[in-house]
Amino acid sequence: MTGSLADAAPGDRLAVWAPDGFPEVRPGDDLAALVGDLLAADARASGDPLRDGDVVVVTSKVVSKAEGRVVQAADREQAITDETVRVVATRERPDGLAPLRIVENRLGLVMAAAGVDASNTPDGTVLLLPVDPDASARGLRAALRARFGLDRLGVLVTDTAGRPWRDGLTDIAIGAAGVAVVDDLRGGVDAHGRPISVTVTALADEIAAASELVRGKTAGRPVAVVRGVGRYVPAGEGADGPGARTLVRPSADDLFREGSAEAYARGFADGRAVGAPR
């Protein structure tokens, strides 16, 4: 998509909320029905049903549980290995815990522990990320559009991740359907008339982060609704869009494909090999 989406309509007031009352999810549960029941109950209580242009945000944890992506906690290190396609950096930890591994996982995401998560899951288990979060988002969107009779509805599947150069975690979109994932400002001009040549805003990640403010890590509210971003939500059954996978930076553009220690060690080894007697 080219051109700025932000110019399509005046800015709206943003509203974000996360209903209470979502049940514990088990493998095989109909997640779309559970999310729909939650949103219907919230509409009855508030008198404010879902509207066209709303975005429903669902944490990947409940998607993973419903899809059976649950393994025994004793197998966590092996699960991380199995989900890894490339090791970026490994660091020993002085607290006796397993080494910290930053890796690229099967989804192309660079994350700690390949996204294998031990939080908000029953004792003795850990969660893997969904096999295809974009497909999960598309399935949820289709079911919710049909249930609530909406044309323009977005769905995001999110996960928590760290960021280079910054402490702290934030939620990002790992699955998306029916909502633009980026706003490409290149080719436009700024407020002073200067050409914009590099700015591409990660809309889906911004919406995901906003939803985390009301969902919280420990509050038991894995579903949120974001209203006021309708200009980014296209109409139609076939308007799922390219998905959040398009936010993964191609390897050719990744300037940080190795950790600093790993890059130094490789460079030192390469130098030794070049200078070695033949």
mmCIF file of C-alpha atoms in Angstrom:
data_model
loop_
_atom_site.group_PDB
_atom_site.id
_atom_site.type_symbol
_atom_site.label_atom_id
_atom_site.label_comp_id
_atom_site.label_asym_id
_atom_site.label_seq_id
_atom_site.Cartn_x
_atom_site.Cartn_y
_atom_site.Cartn_z
ATOM 1 C CA MET A 1 0.000 0.000 0.000
ATOM 2 C CA THR A 2 1.434 3.363 -0.960
ATOM 3 C CA GLY A 3 0.613 6.807 0.290
ATOM 4 C CA SER A 4 -0.406 7.832 3.783
ATOM 5 C CA LEU A 5 -3.501 6.198 5.243
ATOM 6 C CA ALA A 6 -3.646 8.948 7.847
ATOM 7 C CA ASP A 7 -4.763 11.422 5.202
ATOM 8 C CA ALA A 8 -7.844 9.357 4.361
ATOM 9 C CA ALA A 9 -9.966 10.821 7.158
ATOM 10 C CA PRO A 10 -9.708 13.227 10.071
ATOM 11 C CA GLY A 11 -8.264 11.752 13.243
ATOM 12 C CA ASP A 12 -10.756 10.006 15.507
ATOM 13 C CA ARG A 13 -10.894 9.865 19.272
ATOM 14 C CA LEU A 14 -9.272 6.647 20.441
ATOM 15 C CA ALA A 15 -11.030 4.298 22.864
ATOM 16 C CA VAL A 16 -9.516 1.056 24.153
ATOM 17 C CA TRP A 17 -11.062 -1.401 26.589
ATOM 18 C CA ALA A 18 -10.680 -5.006 27.716
ATOM 19 C CA PRO A 19 -13.763 -6.819 29.029
ATOM 20 C CA ASP A 20 -13.575 -9.003 32.129
ATOM 21 C CA GLY A 21 -14.849 -12.547 32.328
ATOM 22 C CA PHE A 22 -12.852 -14.497 29.764
ATOM 23 C CA PRO A 23 -12.657 -18.195 30.726
ATOM 24 C CA GLU A 24 -9.602 -20.419 30.855
ATOM 25 C CA VAL A 25 -8.948 -21.773 27.369
ATOM 26 C CA ARG A 26 -8.154 -25.425 26.746
ATOM 27 C CA PRO A 27 -6.880 -27.214 23.637
ATOM 28 C CA GLY A 28 -9.672 -27.711 21.132
ATOM 29 C CA ASP A 29 -11.882 -24.899 22.455
ATOM 30 C CA ASP A 30 -13.751 -22.790 19.889
ATOM 31 C CA LEU A 31 -11.841 -19.572 20.452
ATOM 32 C CA ALA A 32 -14.009 -17.512 18.090
ATOM 33 C CA ALA A 33 -17.105 -18.538 20.060
ATOM 34 C CA LEU A 34 -15.447 -17.663 23.374
ATOM 35 C CA VAL A 35 -14.314 -14.253 22.099
ATOM 36 C CA GLY A 36 -17.727 -13.627 20.564
ATOM 37 C CA ASP A 37 -19.505 -14.542 23.814
ATOM 38 C CA LEU A 38 -17.241 -12.168 25.738
ATOM 39 C CA LEU A 39 -17.882 -9.285 23.350
ATOM 40 C CA ALA A 40 -21.630 -9.950 23.264
ATOM 41 C CA ALA A 41 -21.799 -9.943 27.075
ATOM 42 C CA ASP A 42 -19.787 -6.728 27.176
ATOM 43 C CA ALA A 43 -22.185 -5.131 24.676
ATOM 44 C CA ARG A 44 -25.194 -6.114 26.784
ATOM 45 C CA ALA A 45 -23.618 -4.719 29.934
ATOM 46 C CA SER A 46 -22.432 -1.466 28.380
ATOM 47 C CA GLY A 47 -25.097 -0.900 25.749
ATOM 48 C CA ASP A 48 -22.243 -0.339 23.292
ATOM 49 C CA PRO A 49 -21.900 -3.167 20.754
ATOM 50 C CA LEU A 50 -19.034 -3.679 18.322
ATOM 51 C CA ARG A 51 -19.074 -1.239 15.415
ATOM 52 C CA ASP A 52 -17.715 -1.203 11.909
ATOM 53 C CA GLY A 53 -14.105 -0.067 12.066
ATOM 54 C CA ASP A 54 -13.343 -1.642 15.460
ATOM 55 C CA VAL A 55 -10.239 -3.792 15.923
ATOM 56 C CA VAL A 56 -10.396 -6.836 18.197
ATOM 57 C CA VAL A 57 -7.023 -7.677 19.743
ATOM 58 C CA VAL A 58 -6.382 -11.166 21.117
ATOM 59 C CA THR A 59 -3.236 -12.267 22.913
ATOM 60 C CA SER A 60 -1.376 -15.142 21.293
ATOM 61 C CA LYS A 61 -1.513 -17.097 24.559
ATOM 62 C CA VAL A 62 -5.203 -17.915 24.239
ATOM 63 C CA VAL A 63 -4.779 -18.651 20.528
ATOM 64 C CA SER A 64 -1.953 -21.062 21.341
ATOM 65 C CA LYS A 65 -3.994 -22.772 24.057
ATOM 66 C CA ALA A 66 -7.004 -23.271 21.780
ATOM 67 C CA GLU A 67 -4.763 -24.586 19.006
ATOM 68 C CA GLY A 68 -3.046 -27.059 21.334
ATOM 69 C CA ARG A 69 0.371 -25.395 21.263
ATOM 70 C CA VAL A 70 1.083 -26.553 24.823
ATOM 71 C CA VAL A 71 4.148 -28.577 25.885
ATOM 72 C CA GLN A 72 5.474 -29.798 29.206
ATOM 73 C CA ALA A 73 7.646 -27.295 31.051
ATOM 74 C CA ALA A 74 10.427 -29.867 31.414
ATOM 75 C CA ASP A 75 10.767 -29.774 27.625
ATOM 76 C CA ARG A 76 11.071 -25.976 27.395
ATOM 77 C CA GLU A 77 14.726 -25.847 26.344
ATOM 78 C CA GLN A 78 14.136 -28.512 23.708
ATOM 79 C CA ALA A 79 11.028 -26.633 22.549
ATOM 80 C CA ILE A 80 13.105 -23.476 22.120
ATOM 81 C CA THR A 81 15.615 -25.454 20.071
ATOM 82 C CA ASP A 82 12.856 -26.969 17.948
ATOM 83 C CA GLU A 83 11.289 -23.568 17.262
ATOM 84 C CA THR A 84 14.641 -21.959 16.369
ATOM 85 C CA VAL A 85 15.844 -21.484 12.796
ATOM 86 C CA ARG A 86 18.771 -19.178 13.631
ATOM 87 C CA VAL A 87 20.584 -18.246 16.842
ATOM 88 C CA VAL A 88 21.243 -14.512 17.124
ATOM 89 C CA ALA A 89 22.847 -14.367 20.573
ATOM 90 C CA THR A 90 23.311 -16.541 23.655
ATOM 91 C CA ARG A 91 24.180 -15.254 27.115
ATOM 92 C CA GLU A 92 24.914 -17.199 30.271
ATOM 93 C CA ARG A 93 22.947 -16.158 33.352
ATOM 94 C CA PRO A 94 24.542 -16.081 36.815
ATOM 95 C CA ASP A 95 21.347 -17.086 38.600
ATOM 96 C CA GLY A 96 21.612 -20.741 37.597
ATOM 97 C CA LEU A 97 18.859 -20.481 35.016
ATOM 98 C CA ALA A 98 19.245 -21.790 31.492
ATOM 99 C CA PRO A 99 21.203 -19.496 29.146
ATOM 100 C CA LEU A 100 19.257 -16.676 27.552
ATOM 101 C CA ARG A 101 18.815 -17.317 23.841
ATOM 102 C CA ILE A 102 17.784 -14.652 21.347
ATOM 103 C CA VAL A 103 16.764 -16.481 18.190
ATOM 104 C CA GLU A 104 14.844 -16.238 14.968
ATOM 105 C CA ASN A 105 11.872 -18.584 15.210
ATOM 106 C CA ARG A 106 9.813 -20.362 12.576
ATOM 107 C CA LEU A 107 7.660 -17.255 12.065
ATOM 108 C CA GLY A 108 10.708 -15.132 11.242
ATOM 109 C CA LEU A 109 10.397 -13.262 14.548
ATOM 110 C CA VAL A 110 13.580 -12.519 16.494
ATOM 111 C CA MET A 111 12.667 -13.060 20.139
ATOM 112 C CA ALA A 112 13.967 -14.297 23.455
ATOM 113 C CA ALA A 113 13.442 -18.058 23.815
ATOM 114 C CA ALA A 114 11.774 -18.257 20.370
ATOM 115 C CA GLY A 115 8.579 -16.923 21.974
ATOM 116 C CA VAL A 116 8.187 -20.059 24.151
ATOM 117 C CA ASP A 117 6.344 -18.703 27.185
ATOM 118 C CA ALA A 118 5.907 -19.989 30.729
ATOM 119 C CA SER A 119 3.545 -17.239 31.934
ATOM 120 C CA ASN A 120 -0.264 -17.372 32.092
ATOM 121 C CA THR A 121 -0.331 -21.095 31.435
ATOM 122 C CA PRO A 122 -1.156 -23.980 33.816
ATOM 123 C CA ASP A 123 1.597 -25.229 36.120
ATOM 124 C CA GLY A 124 3.962 -27.633 34.438
ATOM 125 C CA THR A 125 3.350 -26.363 30.915
ATOM 126 C CA VAL A 126 4.716 -23.770 28.512
ATOM 127 C CA LEU A 127 3.213 -22.312 25.358
ATOM 128 C CA LEU A 128 4.558 -22.202 21.827
ATOM 129 C CA LEU A 129 3.440 -19.448 19.486
ATOM 130 C CA PRO A 130 0.642 -20.275 17.017
ATOM 131 C CA VAL A 131 1.781 -22.086 13.882
ATOM 132 C CA ASP A 132 0.328 -19.363 11.629
ATOM 133 C CA PRO A 133 -0.899 -16.311 13.570
ATOM 134 C CA ASP A 134 -2.110 -14.567 10.386
ATOM 135 C CA ALA A 135 -4.325 -17.560 9.591
ATOM 136 C CA SER A 136 -5.576 -17.528 13.193
ATOM 137 C CA ALA A 137 -6.462 -13.847 12.835
ATOM 138 C CA ARG A 138 -8.262 -14.484 9.549
ATOM 139 C CA GLY A 139 -10.336 -17.257 11.118
ATOM 140 C CA LEU A 140 -11.310 -15.084 14.073
ATOM 141 C CA ARG A 141 -12.191 -12.173 11.799
ATOM 142 C CA ALA A 142 -14.442 -14.302 9.582
ATOM 143 C CA ALA A 143 -16.303 -15.741 12.564
ATOM 144 C CA LEU A 144 -16.733 -12.415 14.366
ATOM 145 C CA ARG A 145 -17.840 -10.566 11.214
ATOM 146 C CA ALA A 146 -20.507 -13.202 10.644
ATOM 147 C CA ARG A 147 -21.672 -13.262 14.262
ATOM 148 C CA PHE A 148 -21.993 -9.501 14.677
ATOM 149 C CA GLY A 149 -23.022 -8.628 11.122
ATOM 150 C CA LEU A 150 -20.099 -6.272 10.538
ATOM 151 C CA ASP A 151 -18.367 -5.441 7.281
ATOM 152 C CA ARG A 152 -15.291 -3.609 8.534
ATOM 153 C CA LEU A 153 -13.676 -5.452 11.426
ATOM 154 C CA GLY A 154 -9.984 -5.891 12.170
ATOM 155 C CA VAL A 155 -8.345 -8.621 14.246
ATOM 156 C CA LEU A 156 -4.827 -8.679 15.679
ATOM 157 C CA VAL A 157 -3.017 -11.516 17.434
ATOM 158 C CA THR A 158 -0.296 -10.140 19.701
ATOM 159 C CA ASP A 159 2.699 -11.242 21.709
ATOM 160 C CA THR A 160 5.108 -9.549 24.094
ATOM 161 C CA ALA A 161 8.628 -8.813 22.872
ATOM 162 C CA GLY A 162 11.731 -6.872 23.767
ATOM 163 C CA ARG A 163 13.272 -4.241 21.491
ATOM 164 C CA PRO A 164 16.839 -3.420 20.452
ATOM 165 C CA TRP A 165 18.359 -0.453 22.307
ATOM 166 C CA ARG A 166 15.416 -0.205 24.753
ATOM 167 C CA ASP A 167 14.707 -1.757 28.141
ATOM 168 C CA GLY A 168 11.268 -3.133 28.824
ATOM 169 C CA LEU A 169 8.747 -5.133 26.837
ATOM 170 C CA THR A 170 5.832 -4.163 24.644
ATOM 171 C CA ASP A 171 3.136 -5.994 22.717
ATOM 172 C CA ILE A 172 3.560 -6.434 18.973
ATOM 173 C CA ALA A 173 1.263 -7.816 16.292
ATOM 174 C CA ILE A 174 2.277 -11.293 15.137
ATOM 175 C CA GLY A 175 -1.006 -11.939 13.307
ATOM 176 C CA ALA A 176 -3.333 -9.533 11.504
ATOM 177 C CA ALA A 177 -6.478 -9.621 9.383
ATOM 178 C CA GLY A 178 -8.705 -6.814 8.156
ATOM 179 C CA VAL A 179 -6.468 -4.003 9.348
ATOM 180 C CA ALA A 180 -3.555 -2.228 7.674
ATOM 181 C CA VAL A 181 -0.297 -3.257 9.298
ATOM 182 C CA VAL A 182 1.759 -0.281 8.104
ATOM 183 C CA ASP A 183 1.208 3.315 7.027
ATOM 184 C CA ASP A 184 3.736 4.116 4.314
ATOM 185 C CA LEU A 185 4.450 7.853 4.421
ATOM 186 C CA ARG A 186 7.189 7.760 1.815
ATOM 187 C CA GLY A 187 6.556 10.017 -1.136
ATOM 188 C CA GLY A 188 4.603 12.535 0.918
ATOM 189 C CA VAL A 189 5.763 15.697 2.645
ATOM 190 C CA ASP A 190 5.998 16.696 6.297
ATOM 191 C CA ALA A 191 4.318 19.698 7.937
ATOM 192 C CA HIS A 192 7.045 21.961 6.543
ATOM 193 C CA GLY A 193 6.818 20.649 3.014
ATOM 194 C CA ARG A 194 9.956 18.523 3.174
ATOM 195 C CA PRO A 195 9.869 15.182 1.315
ATOM 196 C CA ILE A 196 9.401 12.062 3.447
ATOM 197 C CA SER A 197 11.632 9.287 2.176
ATOM 198 C CA VAL A 198 11.986 6.638 4.907
ATOM 199 C CA THR A 199 9.064 6.739 7.364
ATOM 200 C CA VAL A 200 6.840 3.646 7.436
ATOM 201 C CA THR A 201 4.730 3.515 10.611
ATOM 202 C CA ALA A 202 4.051 0.081 12.145
ATOM 203 C CA LEU A 203 0.319 0.594 12.700
ATOM 204 C CA ALA A 204 -0.426 -2.942 13.840
ATOM 205 C CA ASP A 205 2.293 -2.797 16.494
ATOM 206 C CA GLU A 206 1.008 0.564 17.735
ATOM 207 C CA ILE A 207 -2.521 -0.809 18.066
ATOM 208 C CA ALA A 208 -1.164 -3.917 19.815
ATOM 209 C CA ALA A 209 0.787 -1.811 22.311
ATOM 210 C CA ALA A 210 -2.259 0.355 23.025
ATOM 211 C CA SER A 211 -4.330 -2.738 23.782
ATOM 212 C CA GLU A 212 -1.788 -3.981 26.328
ATOM 213 C CA LEU A 213 -2.383 -0.844 28.407
ATOM 214 C CA VAL A 214 -5.876 -2.102 29.253
ATOM 215 C CA ARG A 215 -5.350 -5.873 29.051
ATOM 216 C CA GLY A 216 -2.348 -6.062 31.354
ATOM 217 C CA LYS A 217 -0.045 -9.001 31.922
ATOM 218 C CA THR A 218 -1.750 -10.513 34.970
ATOM 219 C CA ALA A 219 -5.339 -9.214 34.892
ATOM 220 C CA GLY A 220 -6.868 -12.160 33.017
ATOM 221 C CA ARG A 221 -8.146 -10.004 30.178
ATOM 222 C CA PRO A 222 -6.678 -11.438 26.953
ATOM 223 C CA VAL A 223 -9.089 -9.656 24.595
ATOM 224 C CA ALA A 224 -9.370 -5.937 23.909
ATOM 225 C CA VAL A 225 -11.251 -3.678 21.524
ATOM 226 C CA VAL A 226 -9.622 -0.650 19.923
ATOM 227 C CA ARG A 227 -11.971 1.976 18.475
ATOM 228 C CA GLY A 228 -11.020 5.088 16.562
ATOM 229 C CA VAL A 229 -8.702 3.551 13.968
ATOM 230 C CA GLY A 230 -11.438 2.744 11.471
ATOM 231 C CA ARG A 231 -9.637 4.514 8.633
ATOM 232 C CA TYR A 232 -7.150 1.623 8.749
ATOM 233 C CA VAL A 233 -9.868 -1.074 8.567
ATOM 234 C CA PRO A 234 -10.967 -1.839 4.985
ATOM 235 C CA ALA A 235 -14.359 -3.208 3.982
ATOM 236 C CA GLY A 236 -15.237 -6.566 2.531
ATOM 237 C CA GLU A 237 -14.917 -10.282 3.136
ATOM 238 C CA GLY A 238 -11.709 -10.415 1.102
ATOM 239 C CA ALA A 239 -10.051 -7.513 2.908
ATOM 240 C CA ASP A 240 -7.916 -9.619 5.232
ATOM 241 C CA GLY A 241 -4.763 -7.932 3.934
ATOM 242 C CA PRO A 242 -1.198 -9.247 3.808
ATOM 243 C CA GLY A 243 -0.951 -10.047 7.516
ATOM 244 C CA ALA A 244 1.586 -9.226 10.207
ATOM 245 C CA ARG A 245 4.237 -11.452 8.623
ATOM 246 C CA THR A 246 5.000 -8.521 6.311
ATOM 247 C CA LEU A 247 6.351 -6.621 9.337
ATOM 248 C CA VAL A 248 9.281 -9.041 9.621
ATOM 249 C CA ARG A 249 12.367 -7.297 8.273
ATOM 250 C CA PRO A 250 14.030 -9.207 5.402
ATOM 251 C CA SER A 251 17.445 -10.589 6.232
ATOM 252 C CA ALA A 252 19.079 -8.442 3.538
ATOM 253 C CA ASP A 253 17.917 -5.327 5.425
ATOM 254 C CA ASP A 254 18.770 -6.570 8.922
ATOM 255 C CA LEU A 255 21.844 -4.766 10.220
ATOM 256 C CA PHE A 256 21.887 -6.735 13.486
ATOM 257 C CA ARG A 257 21.733 -10.401 12.497
ATOM 258 C CA GLU A 258 24.230 -11.339 15.214
ATOM 259 C CA GLY A 259 24.782 -10.349 18.804
ATOM 260 C CA SER A 260 27.823 -8.169 19.453
ATOM 261 C CA ALA A 261 29.807 -10.925 21.153
ATOM 262 C CA GLU A 262 28.937 -13.390 18.394
ATOM 263 C CA ALA A 263 29.915 -10.939 15.654
ATOM 264 C CA TYR A 264 33.231 -10.212 17.408
ATOM 265 C CA ALA A 265 34.005 -13.913 17.843
ATOM 266 C CA ARG A 266 33.207 -14.651 14.203
ATOM 267 C CA GLY A 267 35.306 -11.722 13.001
ATOM 268 C CA PHE A 268 38.212 -12.812 15.202
ATOM 269 C CA ALA A 269 37.948 -16.388 13.906
ATOM 270 C CA ASP A 270 37.769 -15.191 10.301
ATOM 271 C CA GLY A 271 40.837 -13.019 10.860
ATOM 272 C CA ARG A 272 42.762 -15.905 12.375
ATOM 273 C CA ALA A 273 41.802 -18.099 9.424
ATOM 274 C CA VAL A 274 42.952 -15.499 6.887
ATOM 275 C CA GLY A 275 46.249 -14.947 8.693
ATOM 276 C CA ALA A 276 46.985 -18.607 9.376
ATOM 277 C CA PRO A 277 49.989 -20.200 7.639
ATOM 278 C CA ARG A 278 49.203 -22.211 4.530
#
